[in-house]
Short mmCIF file of C-alpha atoms in Angstrom, two decimals:
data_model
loop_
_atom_site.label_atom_id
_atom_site.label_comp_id
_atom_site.label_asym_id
_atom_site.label_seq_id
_atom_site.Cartn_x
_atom_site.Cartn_y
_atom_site.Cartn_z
CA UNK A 1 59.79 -3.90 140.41
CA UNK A 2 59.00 -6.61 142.77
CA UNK A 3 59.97 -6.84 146.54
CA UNK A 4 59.07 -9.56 148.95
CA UNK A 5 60.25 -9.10 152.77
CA UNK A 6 60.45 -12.32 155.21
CA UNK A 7 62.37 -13.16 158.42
CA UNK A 8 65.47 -13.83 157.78
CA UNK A 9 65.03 -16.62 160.91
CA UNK A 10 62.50 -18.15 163.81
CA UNK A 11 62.94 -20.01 166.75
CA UNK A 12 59.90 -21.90 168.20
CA UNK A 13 59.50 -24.91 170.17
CA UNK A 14 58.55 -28.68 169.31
CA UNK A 15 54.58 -28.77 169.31
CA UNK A 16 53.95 -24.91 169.38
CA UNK A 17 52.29 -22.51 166.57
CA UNK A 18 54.87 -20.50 164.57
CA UNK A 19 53.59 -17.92 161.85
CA UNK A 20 55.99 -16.85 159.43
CA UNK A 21 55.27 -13.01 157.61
CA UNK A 22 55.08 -12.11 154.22
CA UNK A 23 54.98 -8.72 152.69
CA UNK A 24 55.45 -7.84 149.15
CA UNK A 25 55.14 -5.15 146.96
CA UNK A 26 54.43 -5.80 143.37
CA UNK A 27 51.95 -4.95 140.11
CA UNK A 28 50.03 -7.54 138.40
CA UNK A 29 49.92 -9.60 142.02
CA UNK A 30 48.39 -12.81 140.94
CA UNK A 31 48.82 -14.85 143.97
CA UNK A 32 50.86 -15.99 146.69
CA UNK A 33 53.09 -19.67 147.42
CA UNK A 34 55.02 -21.09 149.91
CA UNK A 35 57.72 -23.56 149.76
CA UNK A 36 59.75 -25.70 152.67
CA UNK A 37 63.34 -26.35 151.73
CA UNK A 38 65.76 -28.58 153.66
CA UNK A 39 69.67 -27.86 154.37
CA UNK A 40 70.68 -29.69 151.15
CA UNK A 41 67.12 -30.36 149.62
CA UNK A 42 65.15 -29.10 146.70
CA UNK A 43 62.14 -26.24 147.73
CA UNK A 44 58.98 -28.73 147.71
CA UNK A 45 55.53 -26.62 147.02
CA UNK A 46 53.55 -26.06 150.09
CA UNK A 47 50.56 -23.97 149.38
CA UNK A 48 48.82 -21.29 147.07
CA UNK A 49 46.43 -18.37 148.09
CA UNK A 50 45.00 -16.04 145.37
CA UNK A 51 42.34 -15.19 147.28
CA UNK A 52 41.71 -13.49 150.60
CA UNK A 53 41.67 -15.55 153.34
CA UNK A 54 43.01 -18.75 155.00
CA UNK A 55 43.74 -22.09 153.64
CA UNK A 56 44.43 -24.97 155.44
CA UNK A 57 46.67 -28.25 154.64
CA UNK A 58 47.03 -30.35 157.62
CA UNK A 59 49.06 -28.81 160.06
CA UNK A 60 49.88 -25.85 157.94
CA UNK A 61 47.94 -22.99 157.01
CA UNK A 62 48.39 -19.99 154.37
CA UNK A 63 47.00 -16.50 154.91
CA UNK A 64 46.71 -13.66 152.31
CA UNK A 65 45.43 -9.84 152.76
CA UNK A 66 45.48 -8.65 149.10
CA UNK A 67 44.50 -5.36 150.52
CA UNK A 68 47.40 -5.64 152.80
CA UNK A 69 50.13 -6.86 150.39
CA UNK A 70 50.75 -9.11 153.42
CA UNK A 71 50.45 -12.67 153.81
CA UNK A 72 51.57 -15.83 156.58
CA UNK A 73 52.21 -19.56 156.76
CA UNK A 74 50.95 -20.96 159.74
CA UNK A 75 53.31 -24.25 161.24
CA UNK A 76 50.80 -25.61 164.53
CA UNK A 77 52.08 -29.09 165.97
CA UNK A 78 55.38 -28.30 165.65
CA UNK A 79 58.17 -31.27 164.99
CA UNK A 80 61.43 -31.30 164.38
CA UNK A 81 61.30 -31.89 161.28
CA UNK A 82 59.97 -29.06 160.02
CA UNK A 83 63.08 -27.07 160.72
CA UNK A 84 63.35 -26.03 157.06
CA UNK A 85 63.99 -22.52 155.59
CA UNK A 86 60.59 -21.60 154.07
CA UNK A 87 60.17 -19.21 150.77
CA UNK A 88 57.32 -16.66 149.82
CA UNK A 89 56.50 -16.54 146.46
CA UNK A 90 54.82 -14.02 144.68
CA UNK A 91 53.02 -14.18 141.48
CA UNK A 92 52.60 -11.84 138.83
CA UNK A 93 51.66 -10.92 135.68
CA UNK A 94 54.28 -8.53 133.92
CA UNK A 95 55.40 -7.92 130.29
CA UNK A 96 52.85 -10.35 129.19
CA UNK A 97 54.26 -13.15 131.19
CA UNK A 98 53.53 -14.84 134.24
CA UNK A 99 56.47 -14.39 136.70
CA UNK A 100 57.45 -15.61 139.87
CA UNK A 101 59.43 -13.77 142.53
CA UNK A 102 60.78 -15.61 145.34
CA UNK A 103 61.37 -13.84 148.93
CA UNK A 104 64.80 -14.46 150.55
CA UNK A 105 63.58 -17.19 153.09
CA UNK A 106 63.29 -17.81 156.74
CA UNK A 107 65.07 -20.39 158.24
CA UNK A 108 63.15 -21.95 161.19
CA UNK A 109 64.42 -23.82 163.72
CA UNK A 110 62.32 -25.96 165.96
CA UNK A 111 63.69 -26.74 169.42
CA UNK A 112 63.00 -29.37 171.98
CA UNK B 1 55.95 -38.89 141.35
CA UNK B 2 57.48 -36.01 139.21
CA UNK B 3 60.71 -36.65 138.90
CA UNK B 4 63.43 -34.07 138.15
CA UNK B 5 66.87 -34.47 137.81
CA UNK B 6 70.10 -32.60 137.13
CA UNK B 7 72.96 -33.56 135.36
CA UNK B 8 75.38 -32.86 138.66
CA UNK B 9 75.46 -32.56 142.13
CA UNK B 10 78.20 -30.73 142.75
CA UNK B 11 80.90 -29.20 139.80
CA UNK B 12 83.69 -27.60 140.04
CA UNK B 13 85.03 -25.55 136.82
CA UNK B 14 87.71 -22.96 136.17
CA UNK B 15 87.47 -19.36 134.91
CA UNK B 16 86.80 -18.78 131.37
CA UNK B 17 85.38 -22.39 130.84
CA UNK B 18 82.39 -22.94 128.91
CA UNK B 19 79.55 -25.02 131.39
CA UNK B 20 76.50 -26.97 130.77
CA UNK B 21 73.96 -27.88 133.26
CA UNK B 22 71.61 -30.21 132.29
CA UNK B 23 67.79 -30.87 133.91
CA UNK B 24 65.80 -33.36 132.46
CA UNK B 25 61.82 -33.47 134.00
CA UNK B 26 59.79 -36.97 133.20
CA UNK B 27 56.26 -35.60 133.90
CA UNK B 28 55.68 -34.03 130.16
CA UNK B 29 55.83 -30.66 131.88
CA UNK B 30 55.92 -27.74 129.64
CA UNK B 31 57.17 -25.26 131.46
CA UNK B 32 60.86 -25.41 132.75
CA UNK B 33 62.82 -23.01 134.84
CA UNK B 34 66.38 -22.05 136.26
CA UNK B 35 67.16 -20.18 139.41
CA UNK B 36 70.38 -19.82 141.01
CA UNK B 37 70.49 -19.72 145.07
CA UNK B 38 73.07 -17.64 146.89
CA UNK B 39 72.62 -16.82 151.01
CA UNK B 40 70.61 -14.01 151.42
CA UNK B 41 69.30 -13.44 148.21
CA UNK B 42 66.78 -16.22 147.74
CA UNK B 43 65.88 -18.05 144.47
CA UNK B 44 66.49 -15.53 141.52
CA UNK B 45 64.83 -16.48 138.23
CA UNK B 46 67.54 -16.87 135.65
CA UNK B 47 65.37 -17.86 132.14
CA UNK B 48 62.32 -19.83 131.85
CA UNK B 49 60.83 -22.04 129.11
CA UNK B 50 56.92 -22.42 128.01
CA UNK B 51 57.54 -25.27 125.31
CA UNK B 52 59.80 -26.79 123.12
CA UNK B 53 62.36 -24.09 121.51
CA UNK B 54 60.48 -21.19 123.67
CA UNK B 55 62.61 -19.04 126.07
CA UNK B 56 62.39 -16.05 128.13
CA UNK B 57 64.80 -13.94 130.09
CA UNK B 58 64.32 -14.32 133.86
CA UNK B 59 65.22 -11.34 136.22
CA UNK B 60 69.56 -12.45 136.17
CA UNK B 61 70.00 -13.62 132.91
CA UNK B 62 73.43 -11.81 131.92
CA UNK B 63 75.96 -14.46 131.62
CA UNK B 64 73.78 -17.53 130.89
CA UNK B 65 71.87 -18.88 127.57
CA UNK B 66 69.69 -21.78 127.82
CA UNK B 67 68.01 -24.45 125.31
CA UNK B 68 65.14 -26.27 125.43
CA UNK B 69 65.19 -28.44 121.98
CA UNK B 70 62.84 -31.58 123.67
CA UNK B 71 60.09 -30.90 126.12
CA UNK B 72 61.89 -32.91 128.34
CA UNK B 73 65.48 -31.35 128.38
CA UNK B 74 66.17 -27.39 129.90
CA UNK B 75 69.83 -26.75 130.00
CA UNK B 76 71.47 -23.35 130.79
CA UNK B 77 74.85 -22.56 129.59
CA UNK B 78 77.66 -20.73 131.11
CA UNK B 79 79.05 -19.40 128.16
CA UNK B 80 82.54 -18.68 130.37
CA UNK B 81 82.10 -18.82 133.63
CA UNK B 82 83.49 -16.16 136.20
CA UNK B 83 84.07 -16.15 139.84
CA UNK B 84 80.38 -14.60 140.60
CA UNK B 85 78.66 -17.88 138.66
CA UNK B 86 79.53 -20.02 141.98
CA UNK B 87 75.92 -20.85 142.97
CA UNK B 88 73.45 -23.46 144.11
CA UNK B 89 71.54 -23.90 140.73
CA UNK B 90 67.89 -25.38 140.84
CA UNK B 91 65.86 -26.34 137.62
CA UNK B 92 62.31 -26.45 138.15
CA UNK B 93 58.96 -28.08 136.26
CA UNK B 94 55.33 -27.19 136.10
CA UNK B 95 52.26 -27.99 133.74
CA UNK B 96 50.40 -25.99 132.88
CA UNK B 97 47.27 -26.87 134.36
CA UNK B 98 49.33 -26.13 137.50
CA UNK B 99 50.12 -22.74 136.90
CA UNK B 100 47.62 -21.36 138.80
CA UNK B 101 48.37 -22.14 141.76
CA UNK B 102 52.64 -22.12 140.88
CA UNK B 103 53.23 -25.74 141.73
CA UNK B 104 56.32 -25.95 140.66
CA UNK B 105 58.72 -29.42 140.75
CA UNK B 106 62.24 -28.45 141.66
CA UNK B 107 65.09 -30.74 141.19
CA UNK B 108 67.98 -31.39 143.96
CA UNK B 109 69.72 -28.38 142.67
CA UNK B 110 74.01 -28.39 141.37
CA UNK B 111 76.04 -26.62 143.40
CA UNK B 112 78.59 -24.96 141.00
CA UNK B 113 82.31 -23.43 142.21
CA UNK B 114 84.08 -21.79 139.52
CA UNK B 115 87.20 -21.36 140.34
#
């Protein structure tokens, strides 16, 4: 089966770097997403790695190590508004069908 | 702007009932999706939908049904809702050409407390 493993929360302060982990453990790995939720909001897309490497969007940044099964959204400029829970998502192929498998979310929190 | 909505924001049903929720997507998306939120446990995939009268079982799809009869329209059924069924539920969009990188367009979710 699948398994994705996140932290469950993060604290960081207003205009610091926060980097949120991502391991998983699946066949058929395809590629990895991010999503920000808000307390009462619908999960809005973030970013998408398939490949090794970094990719950048603005102020936040997506990591993968295929090799590693690991992977990390970077937050830098920190505001208060990006207190959000934030989801991995894995992709993968199984059964003949593409399927996504969401990790259980870390909730950051972004102090003064 | 994709634009998805759900039939409620927040229901409240008894045991044994028979419930509908209702997503409707207005981008021409083929690909639909349901996932139920609880603390803890994350989204978990319920059924999904490639097209029009298409369906596939998600990783928790004991207890629901679903039909997609317009491309538009992905509802999932309670067929009697029980106690365990109270959940955030989220429906979700994508096209195609967006599947490979998962963008998927979810709407403001129904929270749903059976009673």
């Amino acid at each position: 089966g699948q398994s994705l493993e996140q932290p469950s929360e993060v604290t960081a302060v207003e205009g610091a770097i926060v980097q949120i982990n991502c391991t998983y453990q699946t066949s058929g790995f395809y590629g990895l997403s991010w999503y920000q939720q808000h307390d009462g909001g619908a999960p809005t897309f973030l970013s998408y790695n398939a490949l090794d490497g970094l990719e950048e969007t603005g102020r936040f940044s997506s990591f993968l190590s295929r090799s590693d099964s690991y992977g990390y959204l970077l937050l830098q400029e920190l505001q208060m508004k990006d207190s959000a829970s934030y989801f991995c998502a894995v992709r993968s192929y199984s059964g003949g069908y593409q399927k996504v498998t969401f990790g259980t979310g870390t909730k950051l929190q972004v102090i003064p | 702007d994709v634009k998805v909505t759900q039939s409620s924001r927040y229901l409240v049903k008894r045991t044994g009932e028979k419930v509908f929720l209702e997503c409707v997507q207005d981008m021409d998306h083929e690909n639909m999706f349901w996932y139920r939120q609880d603390p803890g446990l994350g989204l978990r995939l319920i059924y999904f939908s490639y097209d029009v009268k298409m369906k596939e079982k998600g990783d928790i799809p004991e207890g629901y049904s679903v039909s997609r009869e317009k491309k538009e329209r992905f509802s999932l059924i309670l067929e009697s809702a029980s106690t365990n069924q109270t959940s955030m539920y989220l429906c979700a969009s994508r096209s195609p050409e967006a599947a490979s990188t998962d963008t998927q367009y979810f709407g403001p979710g129904t929270r749903l407390t059976v009673l």
